[in-house]
PDB file of C-alpha atoms in Angstrom:
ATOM      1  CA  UNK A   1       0.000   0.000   0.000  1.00  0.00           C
ATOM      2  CA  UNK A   2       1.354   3.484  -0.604  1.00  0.00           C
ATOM      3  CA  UNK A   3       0.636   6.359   1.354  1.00  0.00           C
ATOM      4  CA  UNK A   4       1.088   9.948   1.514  1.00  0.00           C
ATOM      5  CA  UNK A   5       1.706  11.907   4.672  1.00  0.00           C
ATOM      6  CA  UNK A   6       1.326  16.036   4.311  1.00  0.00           C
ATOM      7  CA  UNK A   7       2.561  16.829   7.218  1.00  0.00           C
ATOM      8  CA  UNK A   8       4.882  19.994   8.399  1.00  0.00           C
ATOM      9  CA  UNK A   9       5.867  19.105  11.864  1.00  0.00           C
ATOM     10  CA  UNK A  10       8.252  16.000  11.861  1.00  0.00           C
ATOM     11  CA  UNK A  11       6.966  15.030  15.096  1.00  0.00           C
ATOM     12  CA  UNK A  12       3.567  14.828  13.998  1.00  0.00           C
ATOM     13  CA  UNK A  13       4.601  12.686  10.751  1.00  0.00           C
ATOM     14  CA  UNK A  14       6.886  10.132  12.425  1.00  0.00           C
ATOM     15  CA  UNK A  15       4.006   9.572  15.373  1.00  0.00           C
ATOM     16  CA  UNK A  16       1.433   9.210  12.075  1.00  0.00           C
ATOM     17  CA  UNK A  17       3.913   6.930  10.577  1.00  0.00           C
ATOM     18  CA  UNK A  18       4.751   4.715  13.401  1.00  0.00           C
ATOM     19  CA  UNK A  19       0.944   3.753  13.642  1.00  0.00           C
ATOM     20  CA  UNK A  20       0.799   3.377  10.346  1.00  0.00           C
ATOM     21  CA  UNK A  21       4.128   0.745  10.394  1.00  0.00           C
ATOM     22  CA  UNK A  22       2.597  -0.981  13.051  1.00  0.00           C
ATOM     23  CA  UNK A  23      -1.119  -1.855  11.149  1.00  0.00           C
ATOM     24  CA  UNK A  24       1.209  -2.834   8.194  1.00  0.00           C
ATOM     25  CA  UNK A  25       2.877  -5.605  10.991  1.00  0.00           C
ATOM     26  CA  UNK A  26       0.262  -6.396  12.065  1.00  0.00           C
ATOM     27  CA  UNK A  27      -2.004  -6.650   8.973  1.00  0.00           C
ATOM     28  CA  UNK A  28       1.015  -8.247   7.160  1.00  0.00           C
ATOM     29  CA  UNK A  29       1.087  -5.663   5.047  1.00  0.00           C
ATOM     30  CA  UNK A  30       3.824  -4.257   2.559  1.00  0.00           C
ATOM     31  CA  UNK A  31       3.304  -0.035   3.463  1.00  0.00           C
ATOM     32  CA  UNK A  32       5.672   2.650   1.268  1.00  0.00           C
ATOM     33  CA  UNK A  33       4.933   5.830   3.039  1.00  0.00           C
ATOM     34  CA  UNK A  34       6.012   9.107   1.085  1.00  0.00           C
ATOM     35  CA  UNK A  35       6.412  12.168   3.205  1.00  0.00           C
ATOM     36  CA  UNK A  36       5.327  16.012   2.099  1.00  0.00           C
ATOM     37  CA  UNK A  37       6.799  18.376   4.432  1.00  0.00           C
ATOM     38  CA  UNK A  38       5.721  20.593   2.106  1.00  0.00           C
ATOM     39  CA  UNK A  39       2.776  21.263  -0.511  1.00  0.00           C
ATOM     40  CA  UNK A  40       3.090  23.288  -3.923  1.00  0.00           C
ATOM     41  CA  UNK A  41       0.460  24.082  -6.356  1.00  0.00           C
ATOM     42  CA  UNK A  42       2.067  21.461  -8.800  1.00  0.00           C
ATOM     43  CA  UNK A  43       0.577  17.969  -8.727  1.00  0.00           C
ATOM     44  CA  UNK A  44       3.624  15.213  -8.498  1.00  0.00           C
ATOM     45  CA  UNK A  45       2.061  13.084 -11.315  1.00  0.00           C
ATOM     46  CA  UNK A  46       2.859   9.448  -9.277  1.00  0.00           C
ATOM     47  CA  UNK A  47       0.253  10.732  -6.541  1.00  0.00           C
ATOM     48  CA  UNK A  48      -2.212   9.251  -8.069  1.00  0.00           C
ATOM     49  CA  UNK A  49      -0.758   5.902  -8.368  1.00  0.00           C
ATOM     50  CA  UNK A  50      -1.053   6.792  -4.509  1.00  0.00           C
ATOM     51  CA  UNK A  51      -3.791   4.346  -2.095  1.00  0.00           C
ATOM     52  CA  UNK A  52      -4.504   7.016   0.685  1.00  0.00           C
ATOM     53  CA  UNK A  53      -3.469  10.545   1.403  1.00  0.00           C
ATOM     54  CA  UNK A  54      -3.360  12.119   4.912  1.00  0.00           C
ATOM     55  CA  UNK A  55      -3.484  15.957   4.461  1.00  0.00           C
ATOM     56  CA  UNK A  56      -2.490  18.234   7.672  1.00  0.00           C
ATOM     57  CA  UNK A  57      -4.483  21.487   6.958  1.00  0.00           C
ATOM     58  CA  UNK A  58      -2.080  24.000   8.101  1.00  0.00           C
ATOM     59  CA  UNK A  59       0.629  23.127   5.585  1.00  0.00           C
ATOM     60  CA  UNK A  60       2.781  25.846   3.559  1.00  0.00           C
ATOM     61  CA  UNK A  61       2.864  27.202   0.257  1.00  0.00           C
ATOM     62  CA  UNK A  62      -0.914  26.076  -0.074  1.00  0.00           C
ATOM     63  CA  UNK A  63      -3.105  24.700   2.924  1.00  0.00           C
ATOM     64  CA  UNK A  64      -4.237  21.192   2.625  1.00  0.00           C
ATOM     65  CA  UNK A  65      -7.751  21.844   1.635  1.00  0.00           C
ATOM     66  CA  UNK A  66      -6.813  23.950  -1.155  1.00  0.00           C
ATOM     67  CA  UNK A  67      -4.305  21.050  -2.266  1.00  0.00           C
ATOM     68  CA  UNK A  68      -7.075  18.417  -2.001  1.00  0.00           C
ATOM     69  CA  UNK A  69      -9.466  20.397  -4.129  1.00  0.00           C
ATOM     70  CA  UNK A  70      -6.498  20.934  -6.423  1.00  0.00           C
ATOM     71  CA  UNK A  71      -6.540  16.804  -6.581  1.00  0.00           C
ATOM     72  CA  UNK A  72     -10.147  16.994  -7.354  1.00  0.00           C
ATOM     73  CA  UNK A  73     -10.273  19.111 -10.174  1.00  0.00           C
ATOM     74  CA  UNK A  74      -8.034  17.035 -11.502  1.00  0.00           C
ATOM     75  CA  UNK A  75     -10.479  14.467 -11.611  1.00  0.00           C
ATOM     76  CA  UNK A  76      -7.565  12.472  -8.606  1.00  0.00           C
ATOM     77  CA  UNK A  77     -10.086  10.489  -7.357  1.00  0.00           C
ATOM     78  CA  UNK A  78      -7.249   9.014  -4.281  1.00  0.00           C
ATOM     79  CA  UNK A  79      -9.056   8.327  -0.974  1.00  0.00           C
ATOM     80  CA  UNK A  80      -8.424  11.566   1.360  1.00  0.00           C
ATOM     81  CA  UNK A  81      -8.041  11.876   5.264  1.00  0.00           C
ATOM     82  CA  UNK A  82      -7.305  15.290   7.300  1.00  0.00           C
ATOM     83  CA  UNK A  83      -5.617  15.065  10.588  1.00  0.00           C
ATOM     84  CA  UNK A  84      -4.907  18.372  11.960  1.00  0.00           C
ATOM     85  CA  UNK A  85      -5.527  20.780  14.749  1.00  0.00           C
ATOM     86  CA  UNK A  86      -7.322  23.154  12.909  1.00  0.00           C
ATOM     87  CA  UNK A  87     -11.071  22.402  12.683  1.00  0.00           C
ATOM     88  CA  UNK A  88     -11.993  24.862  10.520  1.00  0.00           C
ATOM     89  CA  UNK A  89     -12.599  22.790   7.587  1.00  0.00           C
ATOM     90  CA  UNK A  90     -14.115  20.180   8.848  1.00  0.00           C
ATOM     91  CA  UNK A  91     -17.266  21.506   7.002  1.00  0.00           C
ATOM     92  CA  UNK A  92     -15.885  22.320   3.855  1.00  0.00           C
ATOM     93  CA  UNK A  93     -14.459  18.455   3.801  1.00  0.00           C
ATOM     94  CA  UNK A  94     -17.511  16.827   2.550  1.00  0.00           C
ATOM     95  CA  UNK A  95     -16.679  19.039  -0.661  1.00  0.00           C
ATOM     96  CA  UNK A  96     -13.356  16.782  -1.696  1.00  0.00           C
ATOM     97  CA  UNK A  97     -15.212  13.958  -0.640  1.00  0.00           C
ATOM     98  CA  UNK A  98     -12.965  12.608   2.378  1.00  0.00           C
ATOM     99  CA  UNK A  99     -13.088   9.639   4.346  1.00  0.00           C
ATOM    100  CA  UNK A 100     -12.412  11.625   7.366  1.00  0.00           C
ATOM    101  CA  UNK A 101     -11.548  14.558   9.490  1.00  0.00           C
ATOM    102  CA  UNK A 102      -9.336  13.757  12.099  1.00  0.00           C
ATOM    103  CA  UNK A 103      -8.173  16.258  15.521  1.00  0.00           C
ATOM    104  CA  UNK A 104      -5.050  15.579  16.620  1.00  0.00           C
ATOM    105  CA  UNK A 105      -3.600  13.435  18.107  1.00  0.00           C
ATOM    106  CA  UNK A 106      -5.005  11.331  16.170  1.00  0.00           C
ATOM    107  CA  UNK A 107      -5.900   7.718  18.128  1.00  0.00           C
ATOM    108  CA  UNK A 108      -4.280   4.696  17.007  1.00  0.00           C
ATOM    109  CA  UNK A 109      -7.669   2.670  16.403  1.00  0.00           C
ATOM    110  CA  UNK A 110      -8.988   5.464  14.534  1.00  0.00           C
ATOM    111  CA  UNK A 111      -6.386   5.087  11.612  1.00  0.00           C
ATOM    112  CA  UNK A 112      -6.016   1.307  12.019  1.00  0.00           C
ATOM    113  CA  UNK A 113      -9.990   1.457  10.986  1.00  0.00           C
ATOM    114  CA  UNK A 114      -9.302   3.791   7.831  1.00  0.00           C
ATOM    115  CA  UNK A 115      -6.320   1.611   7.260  1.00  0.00           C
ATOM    116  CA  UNK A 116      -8.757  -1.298   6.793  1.00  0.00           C
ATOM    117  CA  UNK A 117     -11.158   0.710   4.490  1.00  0.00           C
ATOM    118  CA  UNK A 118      -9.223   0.857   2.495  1.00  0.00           C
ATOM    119  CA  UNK A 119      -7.734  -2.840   1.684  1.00  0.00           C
ATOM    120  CA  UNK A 120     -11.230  -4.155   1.682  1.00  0.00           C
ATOM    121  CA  UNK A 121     -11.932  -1.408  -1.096  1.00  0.00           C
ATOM    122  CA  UNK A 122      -8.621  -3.016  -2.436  1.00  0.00           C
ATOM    123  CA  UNK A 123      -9.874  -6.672  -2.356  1.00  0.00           C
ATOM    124  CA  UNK A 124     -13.735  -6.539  -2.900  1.00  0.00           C
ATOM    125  CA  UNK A 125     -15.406  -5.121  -5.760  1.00  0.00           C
ATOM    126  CA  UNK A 126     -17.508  -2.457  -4.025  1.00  0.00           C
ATOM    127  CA  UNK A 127     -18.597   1.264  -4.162  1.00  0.00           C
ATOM    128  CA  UNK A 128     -17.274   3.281  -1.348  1.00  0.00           C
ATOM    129  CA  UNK A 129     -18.445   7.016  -0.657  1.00  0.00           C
ATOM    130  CA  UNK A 130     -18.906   9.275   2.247  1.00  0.00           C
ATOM    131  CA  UNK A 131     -22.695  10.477   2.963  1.00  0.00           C
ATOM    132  CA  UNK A 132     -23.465  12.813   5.906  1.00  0.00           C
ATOM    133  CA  UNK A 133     -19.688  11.790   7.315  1.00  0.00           C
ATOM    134  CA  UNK A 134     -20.233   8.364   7.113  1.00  0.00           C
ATOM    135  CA  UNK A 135     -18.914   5.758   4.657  1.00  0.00           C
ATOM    136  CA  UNK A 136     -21.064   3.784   3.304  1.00  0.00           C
ATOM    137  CA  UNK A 137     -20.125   0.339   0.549  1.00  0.00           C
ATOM    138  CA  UNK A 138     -22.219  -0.878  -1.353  1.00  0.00           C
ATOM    139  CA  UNK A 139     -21.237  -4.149  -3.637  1.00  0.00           C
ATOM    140  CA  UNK A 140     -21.391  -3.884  -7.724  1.00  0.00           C
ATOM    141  CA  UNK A 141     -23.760  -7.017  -7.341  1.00  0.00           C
ATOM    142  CA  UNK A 142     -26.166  -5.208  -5.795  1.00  0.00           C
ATOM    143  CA  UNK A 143     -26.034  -2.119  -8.179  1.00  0.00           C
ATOM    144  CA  UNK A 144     -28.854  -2.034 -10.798  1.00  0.00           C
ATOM    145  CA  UNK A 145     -28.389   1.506 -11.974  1.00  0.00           C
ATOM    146  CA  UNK A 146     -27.334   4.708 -11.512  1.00  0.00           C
ATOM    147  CA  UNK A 147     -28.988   8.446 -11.932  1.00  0.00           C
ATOM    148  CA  UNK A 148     -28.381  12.094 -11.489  1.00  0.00           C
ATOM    149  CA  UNK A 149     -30.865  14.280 -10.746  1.00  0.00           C
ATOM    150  CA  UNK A 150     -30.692  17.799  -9.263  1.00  0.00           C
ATOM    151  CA  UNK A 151     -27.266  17.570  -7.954  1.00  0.00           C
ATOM    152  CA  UNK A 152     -27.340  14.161  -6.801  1.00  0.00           C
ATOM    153  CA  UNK A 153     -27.082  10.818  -7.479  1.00  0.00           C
ATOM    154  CA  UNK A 154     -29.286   8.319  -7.168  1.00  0.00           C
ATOM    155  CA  UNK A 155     -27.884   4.599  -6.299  1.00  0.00           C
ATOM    156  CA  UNK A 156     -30.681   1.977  -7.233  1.00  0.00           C
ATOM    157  CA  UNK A 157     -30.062  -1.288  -5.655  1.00  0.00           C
ATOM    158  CA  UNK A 158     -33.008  -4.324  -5.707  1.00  0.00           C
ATOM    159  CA  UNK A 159     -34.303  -3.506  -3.005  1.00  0.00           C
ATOM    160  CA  UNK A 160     -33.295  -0.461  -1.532  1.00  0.00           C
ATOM    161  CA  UNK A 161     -31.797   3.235  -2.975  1.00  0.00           C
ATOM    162  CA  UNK A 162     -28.874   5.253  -1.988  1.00  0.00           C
ATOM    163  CA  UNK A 163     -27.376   8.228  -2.530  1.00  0.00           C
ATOM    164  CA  UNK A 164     -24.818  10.276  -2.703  1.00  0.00           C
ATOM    165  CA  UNK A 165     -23.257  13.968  -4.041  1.00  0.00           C
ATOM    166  CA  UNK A 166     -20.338  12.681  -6.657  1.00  0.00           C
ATOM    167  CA  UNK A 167     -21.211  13.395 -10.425  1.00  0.00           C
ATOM    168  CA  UNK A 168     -21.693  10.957 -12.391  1.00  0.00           C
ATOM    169  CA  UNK A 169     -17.952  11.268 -14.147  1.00  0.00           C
ATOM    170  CA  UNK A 170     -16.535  10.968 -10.666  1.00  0.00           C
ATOM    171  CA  UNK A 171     -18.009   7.439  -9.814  1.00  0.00           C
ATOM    172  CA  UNK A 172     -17.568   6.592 -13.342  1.00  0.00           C
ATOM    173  CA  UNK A 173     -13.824   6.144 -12.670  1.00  0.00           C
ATOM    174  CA  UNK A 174     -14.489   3.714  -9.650  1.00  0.00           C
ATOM    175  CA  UNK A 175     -16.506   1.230 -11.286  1.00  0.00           C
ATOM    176  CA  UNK A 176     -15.670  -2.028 -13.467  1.00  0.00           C
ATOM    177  CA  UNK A 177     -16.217  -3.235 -16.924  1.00  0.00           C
ATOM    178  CA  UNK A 178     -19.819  -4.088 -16.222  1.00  0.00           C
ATOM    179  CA  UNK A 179     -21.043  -0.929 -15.691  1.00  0.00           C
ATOM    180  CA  UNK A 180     -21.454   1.373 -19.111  1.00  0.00           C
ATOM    181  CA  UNK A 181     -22.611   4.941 -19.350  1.00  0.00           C
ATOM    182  CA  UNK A 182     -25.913   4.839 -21.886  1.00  0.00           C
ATOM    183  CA  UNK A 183     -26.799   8.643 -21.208  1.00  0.00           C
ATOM    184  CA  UNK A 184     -26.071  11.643 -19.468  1.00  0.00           C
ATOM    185  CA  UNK A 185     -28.249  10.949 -16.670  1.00  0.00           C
ATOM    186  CA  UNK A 186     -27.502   7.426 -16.276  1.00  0.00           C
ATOM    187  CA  UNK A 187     -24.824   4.233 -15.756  1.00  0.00           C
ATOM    188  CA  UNK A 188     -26.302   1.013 -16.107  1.00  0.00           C
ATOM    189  CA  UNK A 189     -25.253  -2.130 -14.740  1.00  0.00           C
ATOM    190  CA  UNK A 190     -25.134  -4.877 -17.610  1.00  0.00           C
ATOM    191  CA  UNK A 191     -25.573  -7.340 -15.864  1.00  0.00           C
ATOM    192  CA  UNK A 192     -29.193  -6.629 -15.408  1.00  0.00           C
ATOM    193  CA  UNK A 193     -30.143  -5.538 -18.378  1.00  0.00           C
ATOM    194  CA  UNK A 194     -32.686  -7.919 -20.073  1.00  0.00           C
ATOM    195  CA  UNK A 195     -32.777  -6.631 -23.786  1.00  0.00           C
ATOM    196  CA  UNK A 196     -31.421  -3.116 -25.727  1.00  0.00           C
ATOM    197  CA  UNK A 197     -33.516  -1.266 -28.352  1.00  0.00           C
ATOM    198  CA  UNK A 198     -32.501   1.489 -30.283  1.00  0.00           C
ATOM    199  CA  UNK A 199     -33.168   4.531 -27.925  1.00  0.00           C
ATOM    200  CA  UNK A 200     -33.976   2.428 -24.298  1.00  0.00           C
ATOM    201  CA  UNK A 201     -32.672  -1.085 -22.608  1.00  0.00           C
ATOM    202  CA  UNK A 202     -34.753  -2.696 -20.624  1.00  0.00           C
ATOM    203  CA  UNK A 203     -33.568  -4.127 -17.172  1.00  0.00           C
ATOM    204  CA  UNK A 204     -34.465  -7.790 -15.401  1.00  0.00           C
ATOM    205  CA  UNK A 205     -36.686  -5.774 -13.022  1.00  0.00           C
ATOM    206  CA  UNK A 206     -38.680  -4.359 -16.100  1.00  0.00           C
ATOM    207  CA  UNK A 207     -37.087  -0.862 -15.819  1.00  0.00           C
ATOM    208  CA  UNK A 208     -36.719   1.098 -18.871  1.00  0.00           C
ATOM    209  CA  UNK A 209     -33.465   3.432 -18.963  1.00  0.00           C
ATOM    210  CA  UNK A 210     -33.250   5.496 -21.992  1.00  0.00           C
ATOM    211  CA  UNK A 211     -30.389   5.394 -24.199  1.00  0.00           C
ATOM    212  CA  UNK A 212     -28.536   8.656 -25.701  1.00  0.00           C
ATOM    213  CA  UNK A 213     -28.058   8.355 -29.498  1.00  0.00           C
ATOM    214  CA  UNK A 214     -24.454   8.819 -29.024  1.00  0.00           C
ATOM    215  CA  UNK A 215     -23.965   5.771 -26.841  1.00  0.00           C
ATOM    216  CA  UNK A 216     -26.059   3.391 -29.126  1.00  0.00           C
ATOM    217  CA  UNK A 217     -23.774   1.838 -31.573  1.00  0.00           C
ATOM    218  CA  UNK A 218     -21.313   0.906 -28.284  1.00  0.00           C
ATOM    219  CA  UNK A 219     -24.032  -0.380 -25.843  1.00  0.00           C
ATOM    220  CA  UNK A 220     -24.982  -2.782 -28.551  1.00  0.00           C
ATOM    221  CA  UNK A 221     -21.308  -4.004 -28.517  1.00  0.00           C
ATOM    222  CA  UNK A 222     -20.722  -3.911 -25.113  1.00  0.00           C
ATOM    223  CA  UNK A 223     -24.286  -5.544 -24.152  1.00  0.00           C
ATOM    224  CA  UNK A 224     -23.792  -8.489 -26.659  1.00  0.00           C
ATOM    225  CA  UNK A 225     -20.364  -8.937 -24.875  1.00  0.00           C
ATOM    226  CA  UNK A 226     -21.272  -8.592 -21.681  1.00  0.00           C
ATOM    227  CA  UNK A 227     -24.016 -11.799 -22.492  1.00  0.00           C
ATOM    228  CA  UNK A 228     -20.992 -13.823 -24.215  1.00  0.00           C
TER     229      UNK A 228
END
């Protein structure tokens, strides 16, 4: 697992790393941790290669809010945790989408518990977002489709739906092969789709999701695939 550590004061980045070392013994896990004692407004282009971040807020050059929005724009979709002093931005957070907002010091079961997150994101084929500061999972298997509507999007599941505030180009990039984008408003899971027509597919559940004339030509392909 690689990890990033933002962090100014040494102190606070070997204490942060030591816990770290010690899940990784624990776990049996191989951890490369990269330390930022600094932040610039220039994106190292391996960061994203990167499993986790933690971001100290009061950081120089830039502040580490205004570095993980930088990440965002950037469509950098790597899983983000704060651990500062400053609770300032605690708030603003939900904005970058992070796991968490941690005060320092920072308690030992608290990152062992991110830690975790984040190799079961690694090994299971699930959908992991923060809503109202939680994180929530929810497996691809259980995904039917997905919709945007008025700034939000809409998880269906069989039996239940969730939702969330990522656009629909941001949870594009976390999903697998099965799931294909058939209009602006929607990403379908083909798994569940019964049978495609020329402008709507039909799902197992009877559900008719309409198709955008631009994606067309490649649902056909990737539907007839998919079934193969």
């Amino acid at each position: 697992m690689k990890i990033v550590i933002a962090e100014k004061n040494e102190k606070d980045y070997l204490y942060l790393k030591d816990l770290i070392e010690n899940w990784g013994r624990k776990r049996k896990e191989s951890v490369h941790i990269y330390w930022y004692h600094k932040l610039y407004y220039q994106i190292p282009s391996y960061l994203s290669s990167c499993d986790l971040i933690f971001l100290e807020i009061d950081m120089k050059e830039i502040n580490g809010y205004e570095f993980s929005c930088m990440l965002r724009k950037k469509s950098i979709d790597i899983p983000l945790v704060f651990q500062t002093k400053n609770s300032s931005f605690a708030l603003e957070s939900y904005n970058v989408q992070a796991m968490n907002y941690l005060l320092k010091p920072v308690e030992e079961k608290r990152i062992e518990k991110i830690l975790d997150q984040i190799v079961l994101t690694q090994t299971k084929k699930e959908f992991v977002y923060t809503f109202k500061n939680k994180i929530r999972r929810i497996a691809y298997d259980d995904i039917l489709y997905i919709e945007t509507s008025k700034h939000c999007l809409y998880i269906q599941c069989h039996f239940h739906q969730e939702r969330c505030y990522l656009s629909l180009k941001e949870i594009e990039k976390q999903l697998d092969q099965r799931f294909f984008r058939c209009h602006r408003s929607y990403i379908i899971n083909l798994d569940y789709v019964k049978s495609v027509e020329s402008t709507k597919c039909i799902l197992q559940n009877n559900q008719v999701i309409f198709i955008s004339k631009k994606y067309q030509n490649d649902l056909k392909y990737h539907f007839l695939k998919n079934v193969k």
